[in-house]
XYZ file of C-alpha atoms in Angstrom:
758
model
C -0.001 0.001 0.009
C 1.403 3.483 -0.962
C 1.669 5.734 2.089
C -0.408 8.810 2.126
C 2.607 11.057 2.441
C 3.929 9.717 -0.858
C 0.668 10.608 -2.568
C 0.705 14.094 -0.841
C 4.344 14.748 -1.961
C 3.322 13.922 -5.618
C 0.359 16.244 -5.429
C 2.407 19.019 -4.036
C 5.256 18.748 -6.534
C 2.687 18.585 -9.379
C 1.107 22.034 -8.427
C 4.019 24.093 -9.608
C 6.461 23.022 -12.433
C 9.565 25.182 -13.178
C 12.118 23.474 -15.236
C 15.550 24.323 -13.756
C 18.755 23.068 -15.254
C 20.458 20.158 -13.427
C 21.663 21.231 -10.047
C 22.086 20.044 -6.441
C 21.491 22.627 -3.672
C 22.706 20.177 -0.991
C 26.214 21.044 -2.229
C 27.916 23.156 0.301
C 25.640 22.124 3.195
C 27.983 19.339 4.520
C 31.733 18.933 5.305
C 33.403 18.929 8.634
C 35.835 21.108 10.477
C 37.424 23.537 8.036
C 35.802 21.951 5.142
C 32.290 23.072 6.032
C 30.579 24.980 3.246
C 28.209 26.721 5.925
C 25.423 27.236 3.250
C 21.860 27.458 4.613
C 19.265 25.201 3.041
C 15.784 26.531 2.372
C 13.941 29.080 0.337
C 14.757 32.577 -0.667
C 14.391 35.024 -3.615
C 17.470 36.054 -5.412
C 19.652 38.175 -2.997
C 16.555 38.139 -0.566
C 16.957 39.134 3.029
C 14.690 36.415 4.283
C 16.184 33.037 3.942
C 13.721 30.613 5.505
C 14.866 27.066 6.223
C 15.475 24.349 8.700
C 18.008 24.658 11.628
C 19.287 21.148 12.305
C 21.107 19.167 15.100
C 22.585 15.732 15.530
C 21.173 12.909 17.543
C 22.948 13.885 20.706
C 21.980 17.463 20.281
C 25.634 18.552 20.757
C 25.918 22.080 19.291
C 28.911 22.199 16.867
C 28.703 25.838 16.146
C 31.223 25.930 13.293
C 29.138 23.282 11.346
C 25.912 25.195 11.869
C 26.715 28.798 10.937
C 24.127 28.457 8.169
C 21.737 26.561 10.353
C 21.675 23.413 8.328
C 24.182 20.472 8.247
C 23.753 17.645 6.002
C 24.917 14.966 8.525
C 22.205 15.898 10.996
C 19.111 13.844 11.562
C 16.928 16.372 13.461
C 15.225 19.589 12.446
C 14.991 21.867 15.295
C 12.880 24.725 13.909
C 12.436 26.743 10.804
C 13.936 30.271 11.115
C 13.749 33.155 8.780
C 17.141 34.807 8.312
C 20.600 33.094 7.764
C 24.142 34.021 6.923
C 25.469 32.600 3.658
C 28.483 30.377 4.001
C 30.102 32.416 6.741
C 32.274 31.237 9.464
C 30.356 32.553 12.444
C 26.856 32.242 13.708
C 24.473 35.140 13.615
C 20.901 35.889 12.463
C 18.476 33.014 12.667
C 15.400 34.865 14.164
C 11.827 33.956 14.518
C 11.422 30.222 14.884
C 8.267 28.434 13.543
C 7.481 24.795 13.794
C 4.413 22.547 13.252
C 3.782 19.659 15.626
C 1.106 17.191 16.549
C 0.434 16.341 20.206
C -2.173 14.380 22.363
C -3.268 17.072 24.757
C -2.177 20.111 26.746
C 0.112 18.191 28.939
C 2.025 17.031 25.819
C 2.234 20.525 24.534
C 3.481 21.715 27.934
C 6.193 19.159 27.647
C 7.077 20.335 24.195
C 7.892 23.871 25.227
C 9.782 23.107 28.471
C 13.066 22.930 26.539
C 14.335 24.651 23.403
C 14.042 21.622 21.152
C 11.813 19.043 22.897
C 9.582 19.490 19.731
C 12.359 18.845 17.163
C 11.752 16.176 14.522
C 13.692 13.523 12.645
C 13.845 13.740 8.968
C 15.632 11.903 6.053
C 16.916 13.337 2.867
C 14.921 10.868 0.948
C 11.783 12.927 1.947
C 13.426 16.199 1.395
C 13.338 18.280 -1.874
C 14.893 21.650 -2.646
C 14.856 23.933 -5.562
C 15.655 27.627 -5.999
C 13.007 29.430 -4.114
C 11.411 26.290 -2.672
C 12.037 23.809 0.143
C 10.019 20.695 1.199
C 10.623 18.119 3.924
C 8.529 15.605 5.794
C 8.763 15.669 9.555
C 8.787 12.097 10.639
C 8.215 12.691 14.344
C 5.129 14.742 13.859
C 4.032 13.393 10.493
C 3.726 16.724 8.853
C 4.887 17.744 5.309
C 6.431 21.247 5.287
C 6.791 23.429 2.251
C 8.549 26.827 2.223
C 8.915 29.654 -0.280
C 9.985 33.271 0.244
C 9.802 36.781 -1.159
C 12.472 39.275 -0.143
C 11.090 39.845 3.361
C 8.251 37.356 3.714
C 8.479 33.541 4.247
C 5.426 31.444 3.370
C 4.952 28.131 5.052
C 2.508 25.482 4.021
C 2.019 22.600 6.479
C -0.052 19.491 5.558
C -0.698 17.344 8.601
C -1.463 13.641 8.795
C -5.067 13.963 9.698
C -5.333 10.786 11.801
C -2.071 11.286 13.827
C -2.831 13.030 17.091
C -5.783 15.251 18.228
C -3.907 18.605 18.430
C -2.297 20.081 15.355
C -0.229 23.041 16.625
C 1.970 25.617 15.146
C 4.571 26.872 17.454
C 6.057 30.290 17.278
C 9.291 30.851 19.161
C 9.549 34.638 19.164
C 12.839 34.553 21.110
C 14.601 32.142 18.854
C 17.926 33.015 17.405
C 20.424 30.514 15.741
C 23.149 31.415 18.311
C 21.711 30.171 21.536
C 22.753 33.215 23.566
C 21.917 36.029 21.145
C 18.477 36.997 22.399
C 18.384 40.114 24.421
C 14.758 41.115 24.412
C 11.642 39.573 22.806
C 8.040 40.562 22.708
C 4.933 38.773 21.147
C 1.212 39.750 20.794
C -1.714 37.794 19.517
C -4.592 39.619 17.825
C -7.102 36.985 17.001
C -9.526 39.552 15.466
C -6.930 40.045 12.660
C -5.712 36.384 12.718
C -2.192 37.624 13.330
C 0.761 37.522 15.720
C 3.170 40.433 15.889
C 6.315 40.879 17.790
C 10.012 41.678 17.792
C 13.381 40.392 18.960
C 16.500 42.313 19.826
C 19.390 39.882 19.142
C 23.028 40.262 19.891
C 25.123 37.651 18.122
C 28.877 37.824 17.349
C 28.322 40.635 14.709
C 24.951 42.040 15.696
C 26.063 42.880 19.155
C 28.818 45.231 17.962
C 26.445 48.213 17.816
C 24.035 47.199 20.624
C 22.219 44.565 18.660
C 19.653 44.310 15.867
C 15.874 44.354 16.204
C 13.771 42.107 13.901
C 10.062 42.946 13.831
C 7.597 40.327 12.555
C 4.094 39.831 11.603
C 2.642 36.195 11.226
C -0.676 35.693 9.625
C -3.028 32.695 9.689
C -6.320 32.017 7.854
C -7.997 31.689 11.289
C -7.147 31.722 14.949
C -9.716 30.415 17.506
C -7.498 28.371 19.956
C -4.230 29.926 20.990
C -1.907 30.949 23.812
C 1.549 31.863 24.801
C 4.354 30.501 26.878
C 7.123 31.858 28.957
C 9.977 30.198 30.891
C 8.531 26.829 29.971
C 4.890 27.486 31.275
C 1.869 27.580 28.972
C -0.625 30.269 29.297
C -3.635 29.136 27.261
C -5.830 32.062 25.862
C -3.382 34.839 26.858
C -2.237 37.092 24.104
C 1.036 38.860 25.260
C 4.344 37.758 26.715
C 7.985 38.691 26.584
C 11.441 37.524 27.511
C 14.160 35.332 25.938
C 12.307 32.127 26.600
C 8.959 32.832 25.317
C 6.578 32.313 22.357
C 3.036 31.621 21.187
C 1.115 28.734 19.824
C -2.051 28.219 17.699
C -4.071 25.026 17.686
C -5.812 24.378 14.417
C -9.559 23.440 14.300
C -10.313 19.762 14.387
C -11.234 19.563 10.705
C -8.220 21.505 9.430
C -5.501 19.412 8.024
C -3.520 22.079 6.047
C -2.289 25.505 7.028
C -0.553 28.317 5.256
C 1.341 30.671 7.425
C 2.889 33.991 6.276
C 5.843 35.365 8.248
C 6.879 38.891 7.333
C 10.064 40.556 8.831
C 11.265 44.077 8.865
C 14.394 45.524 10.336
C 12.568 48.965 10.630
C 9.173 48.418 12.457
C 6.111 46.192 12.803
C 4.307 48.651 10.641
C 6.933 48.070 7.858
C 6.502 44.292 8.307
C 2.733 44.757 7.607
C 3.718 46.767 4.517
C 6.129 44.163 3.338
C 3.523 41.317 3.623
C 0.897 43.327 1.821
C 3.057 44.402 -1.105
C 5.123 41.249 -1.547
C 2.418 38.702 -1.177
C -1.094 40.294 -0.844
C -1.762 36.929 0.935
C -1.921 35.060 -2.365
C -1.913 31.146 -2.293
C 1.256 29.386 -1.499
C 1.497 28.027 -5.108
C 0.986 31.388 -6.668
C 3.768 33.010 -4.569
C 6.070 30.031 -5.154
C 5.612 30.316 -8.929
C 6.318 34.027 -8.832
C 9.539 33.416 -6.764
C 10.701 30.450 -8.845
C 10.218 32.478 -12.024
C 12.424 35.132 -10.681
C 15.116 32.451 -10.107
C 14.600 30.938 -13.514
C 14.965 34.381 -15.199
C 18.291 34.875 -13.429
C 19.679 31.313 -13.975
C 18.604 31.079 -17.547
C 21.062 33.854 -18.507
C 23.847 31.210 -17.976
C 24.028 28.160 -20.156
C 26.759 25.599 -20.151
C 26.993 22.145 -21.782
C 29.552 19.320 -21.858
C 28.196 15.833 -22.617
C 31.413 14.382 -21.453
C 31.170 16.247 -18.177
C 27.701 16.274 -16.644
C 28.902 16.700 -13.126
C 30.580 19.999 -14.174
C 27.075 21.177 -15.355
C 25.494 20.437 -11.942
C 28.353 22.100 -10.056
C 28.141 25.207 -12.276
C 24.409 25.549 -12.057
C 24.498 25.101 -8.258
C 27.280 27.702 -7.979
C 25.249 30.148 -9.981
C 22.362 29.756 -7.426
C 24.778 30.215 -4.644
C 26.258 33.301 -6.123
C 22.825 34.747 -6.849
C 21.932 34.373 -3.210
C 24.096 37.086 -1.754
C 24.772 39.772 -0.809
C 21.628 40.752 1.079
C 19.022 43.053 -0.348
C 18.590 45.420 2.516
C 15.852 47.788 1.292
C 12.287 46.836 2.043
C 9.041 47.477 0.342
C 8.726 51.087 -0.956
C 12.479 51.374 -0.961
C 13.025 52.133 2.716
C 15.980 50.737 4.807
C 17.744 51.143 8.036
C 21.017 52.980 7.658
C 24.206 52.701 9.713
C 23.279 55.848 11.442
C 20.171 54.191 12.845
C 17.869 56.250 10.749
C 15.318 55.164 8.110
C 16.299 56.211 4.608
C 14.733 55.842 1.136
C 16.997 54.357 -1.540
C 17.980 56.822 -4.328
C 16.001 56.561 -7.527
C 19.051 55.543 -9.552
C 19.491 52.439 -7.365
C 17.310 49.388 -7.773
C 18.408 48.097 -4.380
C 20.467 48.559 -1.277
C 22.868 45.750 -0.317
C 24.369 44.687 2.961
C 26.161 41.549 4.520
C 29.140 42.445 2.342
C 31.798 39.977 3.463
C 34.383 42.152 1.692
C 37.567 40.439 2.641
C 36.134 37.362 0.818
C 33.879 38.672 -1.918
C 36.231 41.291 -3.300
C 38.206 38.485 -4.990
C 35.601 36.672 -6.994
C 31.957 37.364 -6.052
C 31.937 41.025 -6.707
C 33.923 40.831 -9.973
C 31.515 38.138 -11.168
C 28.513 40.349 -10.299
C 30.190 43.236 -12.135
C 30.893 41.052 -15.029
C 27.333 39.768 -15.545
C 25.097 42.405 -13.959
C 26.628 45.902 -13.922
C 23.514 47.532 -12.496
C 23.594 45.321 -9.519
C 27.384 45.885 -9.191
C 26.735 49.566 -9.190
C 24.105 49.148 -6.574
C 26.557 47.368 -4.325
C 29.235 49.978 -4.788
C 26.705 52.761 -4.203
C 25.562 50.911 -0.936
C 29.186 51.059 0.139
C 29.222 54.806 -0.435
C 26.023 55.397 1.337
C 27.619 53.698 4.436
C 30.407 56.216 4.047
C 27.788 59.032 3.749
C 25.858 57.948 6.862
C 28.789 56.566 8.962
C 31.745 58.464 7.800
C 34.072 55.599 6.927
C 34.566 52.852 4.350
C 33.364 49.636 5.667
C 35.465 46.296 6.038
C 32.502 43.905 6.454
C 29.110 45.613 6.796
C 26.591 43.271 8.534
C 22.988 44.534 8.421
C 23.494 48.253 9.317
C 26.561 47.643 11.395
C 30.327 48.186 10.934
C 32.073 45.004 12.128
C 35.822 45.637 11.754
C 36.064 41.958 10.607
C 39.246 40.568 9.063
C 42.037 42.781 7.662
C 42.711 45.195 4.882
C 40.497 48.033 3.387
C 39.284 46.002 0.508
C 36.480 48.346 -0.338
C 39.394 50.064 -2.171
C 39.739 47.003 -4.512
C 36.010 46.665 -5.052
C 35.763 50.367 -6.050
C 38.714 49.892 -8.326
C 37.291 46.825 -9.978
C 34.131 48.796 -11.017
C 35.940 51.797 -12.173
C 38.791 50.021 -13.986
C 36.199 47.986 -15.862
C 34.451 51.194 -16.810
C 31.191 49.846 -15.473
C 30.516 52.626 -13.085
C 27.578 54.888 -13.859
C 27.303 58.743 -13.678
C 25.926 58.620 -10.195
C 29.234 57.542 -8.594
C 30.513 60.586 -6.746
C 34.211 60.493 -7.515
C 35.001 63.242 -5.144
C 33.428 61.327 -2.270
C 35.231 58.205 -3.276
C 38.648 59.863 -3.462
C 38.218 61.500 -0.118
C 37.076 58.242 1.536
C 40.189 56.454 0.038
C 42.536 59.150 1.276
C 41.127 58.775 4.715
C 41.225 55.017 5.060
C 44.788 54.962 3.719
C 46.208 57.740 5.891
C 44.073 58.294 8.909
C 42.731 56.129 11.819
C 38.904 55.894 11.102
C 36.335 55.632 13.854
C 34.985 52.438 12.210
C 36.728 49.507 10.405
C 40.243 51.188 10.212
C 43.471 49.835 8.984
C 46.163 49.356 11.562
C 47.380 52.826 12.551
C 48.000 54.320 9.122
C 50.741 56.859 10.433
C 52.744 54.094 11.760
C 52.344 52.028 8.747
C 53.536 54.871 6.624
C 56.510 55.651 8.946
C 57.992 52.225 8.718
C 56.402 51.258 5.269
C 55.199 48.018 6.922
C 53.147 47.048 10.001
C 55.652 46.475 12.871
C 55.664 42.982 14.405
C 55.627 44.253 17.964
C 52.605 46.478 17.248
C 50.667 43.594 15.506
C 51.723 40.051 15.213
C 49.763 39.904 11.940
C 52.072 42.563 10.590
C 53.045 40.494 7.464
C 49.574 39.745 6.438
C 48.393 43.248 6.989
C 51.311 44.787 4.990
C 50.570 42.406 2.080
C 46.833 43.383 2.171
C 47.534 47.182 2.343
C 50.131 47.006 -0.554
C 47.253 45.476 -2.709
C 44.756 48.108 -1.306
C 47.098 50.932 -2.196
C 47.549 49.640 -5.730
C 43.834 49.732 -6.124
C 43.645 53.256 -4.791
C 46.497 54.305 -7.332
C 44.240 52.777 -10.102
C 41.375 55.075 -9.022
C 43.568 58.156 -8.586
C 44.848 57.576 -12.064
C 41.449 57.058 -13.551
C 40.459 60.385 -11.860
C 43.451 62.237 -13.498
C 45.434 62.536 -10.228
C 48.507 61.091 -11.733
C 50.999 62.347 -9.114
C 48.825 61.100 -6.204
C 48.342 57.819 -8.103
C 52.045 57.349 -8.342
C 52.421 57.840 -4.562
C 49.963 54.891 -3.993
C 51.733 52.807 -6.638
C 55.016 53.325 -4.769
C 53.280 52.323 -1.494
C 51.968 49.190 -3.295
C 55.671 48.047 -3.429
C 56.081 47.978 0.212
C 55.468 44.257 0.270
C 59.195 44.070 -0.576
C 59.965 45.399 2.979
C 58.762 42.075 4.493
C 60.378 39.729 2.055
C 63.178 37.474 3.275
C 65.471 37.050 0.432
C 67.052 34.030 1.999
C 63.958 31.800 2.524
C 61.744 33.500 -0.096
C 58.950 33.992 2.291
C 57.149 37.037 3.697
C 57.744 37.560 7.319
C 56.778 40.128 9.962
C 59.440 42.882 10.635
C 59.849 44.766 13.804
C 60.726 48.461 14.324
C 64.482 47.909 14.420
C 64.279 46.166 10.981
C 64.534 42.422 12.151
C 62.518 39.850 10.310
C 60.709 37.247 12.379
C 60.493 34.331 9.945
C 59.461 30.747 10.519
C 62.717 29.004 11.666
C 62.399 25.992 9.481
C 60.199 24.013 7.089
C 57.973 22.696 9.905
C 57.190 26.272 11.163
C 56.582 27.357 7.551
C 53.723 24.879 7.500
C 52.262 25.764 10.881
C 48.550 26.215 10.206
C 47.973 28.195 13.370
C 51.120 30.462 13.307
C 49.960 33.644 14.923
C 52.185 35.675 12.549
C 49.656 35.138 9.723
C 45.948 35.581 9.477
C 44.129 32.337 9.001
C 47.052 30.539 7.503
C 50.773 29.762 7.460
C 53.788 31.193 5.683
C 53.136 29.170 2.543
C 49.668 30.592 2.194
C 50.985 34.112 2.097
C 54.118 33.410 0.090
C 52.499 34.372 -3.202
C 50.037 36.894 -2.107
C 50.992 39.762 -4.285
C 48.155 39.578 -6.901
C 48.735 43.159 -8.088
C 52.370 42.771 -8.891
C 53.339 39.211 -9.596
C 56.045 40.348 -11.937
C 57.877 41.996 -9.165
C 57.356 38.943 -6.957
C 58.997 36.869 -9.641
C 62.061 39.156 -9.590
C 62.260 38.613 -5.793
C 62.229 34.874 -6.256
C 65.215 35.381 -8.505
C 63.474 34.876 -11.881
C 60.691 32.844 -13.525
C 62.283 29.438 -13.124
C 62.659 29.611 -9.440
C 59.281 31.191 -8.977
C 57.588 28.539 -11.013
C 59.405 25.751 -9.245
C 58.197 26.962 -5.840
C 54.612 27.863 -7.061
C 54.361 24.392 -8.627
C 55.581 22.758 -5.449
C 52.861 24.639 -3.678
C 50.134 22.955 -5.671
C 51.667 19.548 -6.329
C 52.293 18.912 -2.592
C 48.828 20.159 -1.747
C 47.387 17.149 -3.437
C 48.861 14.837 -0.905
C 46.509 16.432 1.673
C 43.348 14.235 1.417
C 41.156 16.031 4.022
C 39.548 19.473 4.490
C 38.749 18.883 8.167
C 42.330 20.379 8.880
C 43.426 23.126 6.489
C 45.920 22.121 3.791
C 49.396 23.442 4.797
C 50.230 24.058 1.143
C 47.507 25.395 -1.281
C 44.453 25.747 0.717
C 41.480 25.814 -1.763
C 39.047 26.642 1.109
C 40.506 29.967 2.131
C 40.715 33.281 0.378
C 44.252 34.416 0.351
C 45.274 31.405 -1.957
C 42.510 31.817 -4.497
C 44.642 33.838 -7.013
C 47.716 31.710 -6.801
C 46.993 29.192 -9.522
C 46.676 32.080 -11.995
C 50.181 33.457 -11.287
C 51.996 30.844 -13.554
C 50.661 33.076 -16.388
C 52.928 35.907 -15.463
C 55.964 33.521 -15.643
C 55.115 32.212 -19.208
C 53.838 28.988 -17.872
C 50.176 29.212 -18.540
C 50.236 25.347 -19.013
C 50.578 24.993 -15.263
C 47.700 27.323 -14.574
C 45.654 25.233 -16.883
C 46.851 21.999 -15.360
C 46.301 22.877 -11.745
C 43.031 24.965 -12.294
C 41.372 22.100 -14.184
C 42.434 19.540 -11.412
C 40.951 21.783 -8.796
C 37.622 22.226 -10.508
C 37.360 18.493 -11.152
C 38.709 17.155 -7.760
C 38.412 19.866 -5.073
C 34.863 20.887 -6.011
C 32.349 18.003 -6.161
C 28.634 17.222 -6.198
C 28.618 15.968 -2.631
C 27.316 17.825 0.306
C 30.817 18.652 1.222
C 31.682 19.697 -2.389
C 32.827 23.083 -1.584
C 36.359 23.061 0.093
C 35.421 25.564 2.894
C 33.040 28.224 3.920
C 31.402 29.614 0.832
C 31.641 33.076 2.361
C 28.777 34.855 0.563
C 29.453 33.261 -2.792
C 33.211 33.624 -2.901
C 34.037 29.928 -3.381
C 31.137 29.458 -5.765
C 32.198 32.414 -7.830
C 35.700 31.075 -7.859
C 34.405 27.838 -9.372
C 32.268 29.717 -11.867
C 35.234 31.698 -13.231
C 37.633 28.735 -13.227
C 35.152 26.592 -15.191
C 34.591 29.313 -17.708
C 38.263 29.339 -18.422
C 39.224 32.835 -17.260
C 39.665 34.589 -13.937
C 39.679 38.178 -12.711
C 42.653 40.095 -11.220
C 40.326 41.882 -8.674
C 40.713 45.656 -8.845
C 41.550 45.653 -12.533
C 40.114 45.028 -16.010
C 42.328 42.012 -16.505
C 41.374 38.376 -16.680
C 43.743 35.462 -16.837
C 43.137 32.513 -19.147
C 42.736 29.015 -17.634
C 41.127 25.775 -18.858
C 37.326 25.791 -19.529
C 35.277 22.845 -18.291
C 32.642 22.937 -21.101
C 32.138 22.733 -24.808
C 29.598 25.527 -25.082
C 29.058 28.547 -22.760
C 26.470 31.381 -23.176
C 26.128 34.262 -20.740
C 23.520 36.941 -21.451
C 25.207 39.804 -19.472
C 23.513 42.890 -18.252
C 20.032 41.203 -18.786
C 20.739 40.379 -22.366
C 22.266 43.598 -23.565
C 25.604 41.797 -24.320
C 26.042 38.088 -24.828
C 29.216 36.348 -24.308
C 29.393 33.065 -26.203
C 32.339 30.650 -25.627
C 32.934 27.800 -27.940
C 35.551 25.210 -26.862
C 36.916 22.744 -29.474
C 38.248 19.299 -28.684
C 37.561 19.664 -24.976
C 37.899 16.445 -22.952
C 39.327 15.146 -19.620
C 42.673 14.701 -21.413
C 42.569 17.929 -23.437
C 43.081 20.438 -20.718
C 45.649 22.621 -22.345
C 44.704 25.732 -24.466
C 46.446 25.808 -27.820
C 44.990 29.217 -28.845
C 42.082 31.552 -28.402
C 40.096 33.412 -30.917
C 38.180 36.680 -29.999
C 35.539 37.462 -32.459
C 37.289 35.308 -35.070
C 40.717 36.792 -34.574
C 43.781 35.413 -32.603
C 43.845 36.854 -29.083
C 47.189 38.663 -29.194
C 47.265 39.327 -25.528
C 47.101 35.612 -24.458
C 47.079 34.472 -21.697
C 45.445 37.675 -20.703
C 42.061 39.144 -21.683
C 40.786 42.638 -20.980
C 37.276 43.461 -19.871
C 37.132 46.843 -21.443
C 38.818 46.040 -24.721
C 37.819 42.545 -25.312
C 34.657 41.525 -23.412
C 32.422 44.542 -23.876
C 29.985 44.638 -26.815
C 31.011 47.422 -29.202
C 28.524 49.868 -30.529
C 25.871 48.246 -32.766
C 26.716 44.683 -31.562
C 25.359 42.621 -28.845
C 27.666 39.598 -29.011
C 31.189 38.797 -28.063
C 32.618 35.282 -29.074
C 35.491 33.522 -27.630
C 36.862 30.266 -29.014
C 39.290 28.000 -27.155
C 41.205 25.302 -29.044
C 42.287 22.549 -26.700
C 44.945 19.917 -26.762
C 46.371 17.070 -24.605
C 49.864 18.670 -24.761
C 51.257 22.207 -24.329
C 54.382 23.948 -25.531
C 55.703 26.948 -23.859
C 55.150 29.972 -26.142
C 52.837 27.891 -28.328
């Protein structure tokens, strides 16, 4: 006999049919230790602020925080609750507010037991009864015999619960108004039931690792039901049937469905501005349409975005799955921060309305990560969104006074190192994709400030001291080497912007500063090392120390990880190594030895594919006339380090950073962030079509004789002519559609062998 839940799932899946290309959104939800992708699983709109999905736990309910920064982990067997906001592939736990969960119980005593502990009501589940698509998530809760479906607009999560009618007498929807993903983040919570409007309203002030940095963030919510006749609240583990208000960080509400109601649709709107704005969001974004109608609208948005990218390789179907999945992950962040009617909460704590020339405001800009790949990818395929992100950064400057390092919600966080907003700005400007609304005077003043003065928010390490010594002194900061390398890159980017603005003398000053990485290079060992104020280098003493993954002289890495981190001036780095041969020998060793490391649980002491400062290294062979080694190692990485398994991303995706790396690498070219330059690699497909800027300019890539063996590029044609700048390609001169045309065509000719200078 076929179980009724199977029939139910068939009927549900048949209600809406959107034909997505092959993908697997479980990729990036697994892994262990440093190999965790940290991606949430659930439903959201492209770039949407509301990411509704399950927060899970293991059988023993032992909280492994690092494996649950996105709420969900593939190895878990329990779903604790469905919450409405999540970070995207980050390495810490924040957001995760407003928990909602459907249960079935025998009586009030059973319900009382359920709310006495945070997850007494959690449910087992299996992946065989779980289904996820862009904009849609479904799972069957085995413990409570409830089928759950989720979809989401930008600020509204829509839940549909289908209960097994003959399970238990009470079908209950729990609302944990004090829930946050980080167990100690709740500071204040309030909830109110208005049965005359069939709605529950409330708020939570939460203070997670990021959100606490400016006193916390308040999320307001409105939850709407079709009817409410039996309800109550709870506080500190005690039910209060019929009561309508409560508060505190162990409190919530519940709604018991009528005896004859087997299915319920619940609308959960959030706002970071006010409860009134949450009402506006739910009205404008859903108008309380049916679940299927909203799901179809949301999924059509996804399809419109995804269908601009087409790849094919019959000999490499897994690459298609990985690519399409990476596209979805890239399109999931950063976070659209403006709400319905264009209002948003600024870093000054005031409510603003977005400028007319912007489509959206963005936040959760994990800049230390995304400047390398995710932002260049967005600028490459969607320059309007790229401009909106840059304008969002400049609005932070306008409201808060300083360039941000890692803006979270409406908060400066001072997270990580470097002032890499400099590089994001340079990327847009050097690619000539910036629009007329970018205030260059404001940009230049902000760059001068971050490079030369101590900012109130998100400052570099003491710029006057850095300028005095031309490096960050070791006794002032043990991370001096990593910071100096970062600032050299940043100053090069500032030089680019000054030059573009016609300030050639000032540009040269920053270009000169961009060479200060030389001041921490040890000519004997060929490693970068911290230097103290009397000029002594503090290098790792031997090969074992050079591979110390937790060396406090380097940020998130060892000496090898930072050995090649001079993306902006690899030519000079080659000189420091003593020429191309020695440079290539050491860089090749970096990648070859990394293949011996078979786990991602502990970071790879050589090339670490799961962390940001190594991401450019494989492309640096191109500067030493050995593009064959770039092609060899890059193709190996996309084929072996990235997989279709849940642990198929080699580390935290960090708001699309790793996914965008995979996208570029599999396309066969990769950006030097902060410039208009791309470096040729080895494409993974036979045919690639990207309709850029919503179809205004189409890039078509044709790859001849591609195969697992034919990984080397013999030659490249650009619009039918030999690419004379191989292995480099320029965004402005090569990849932009010229006047009167809407197509750029690249042709790669592949071979199983490669000759230098071929």
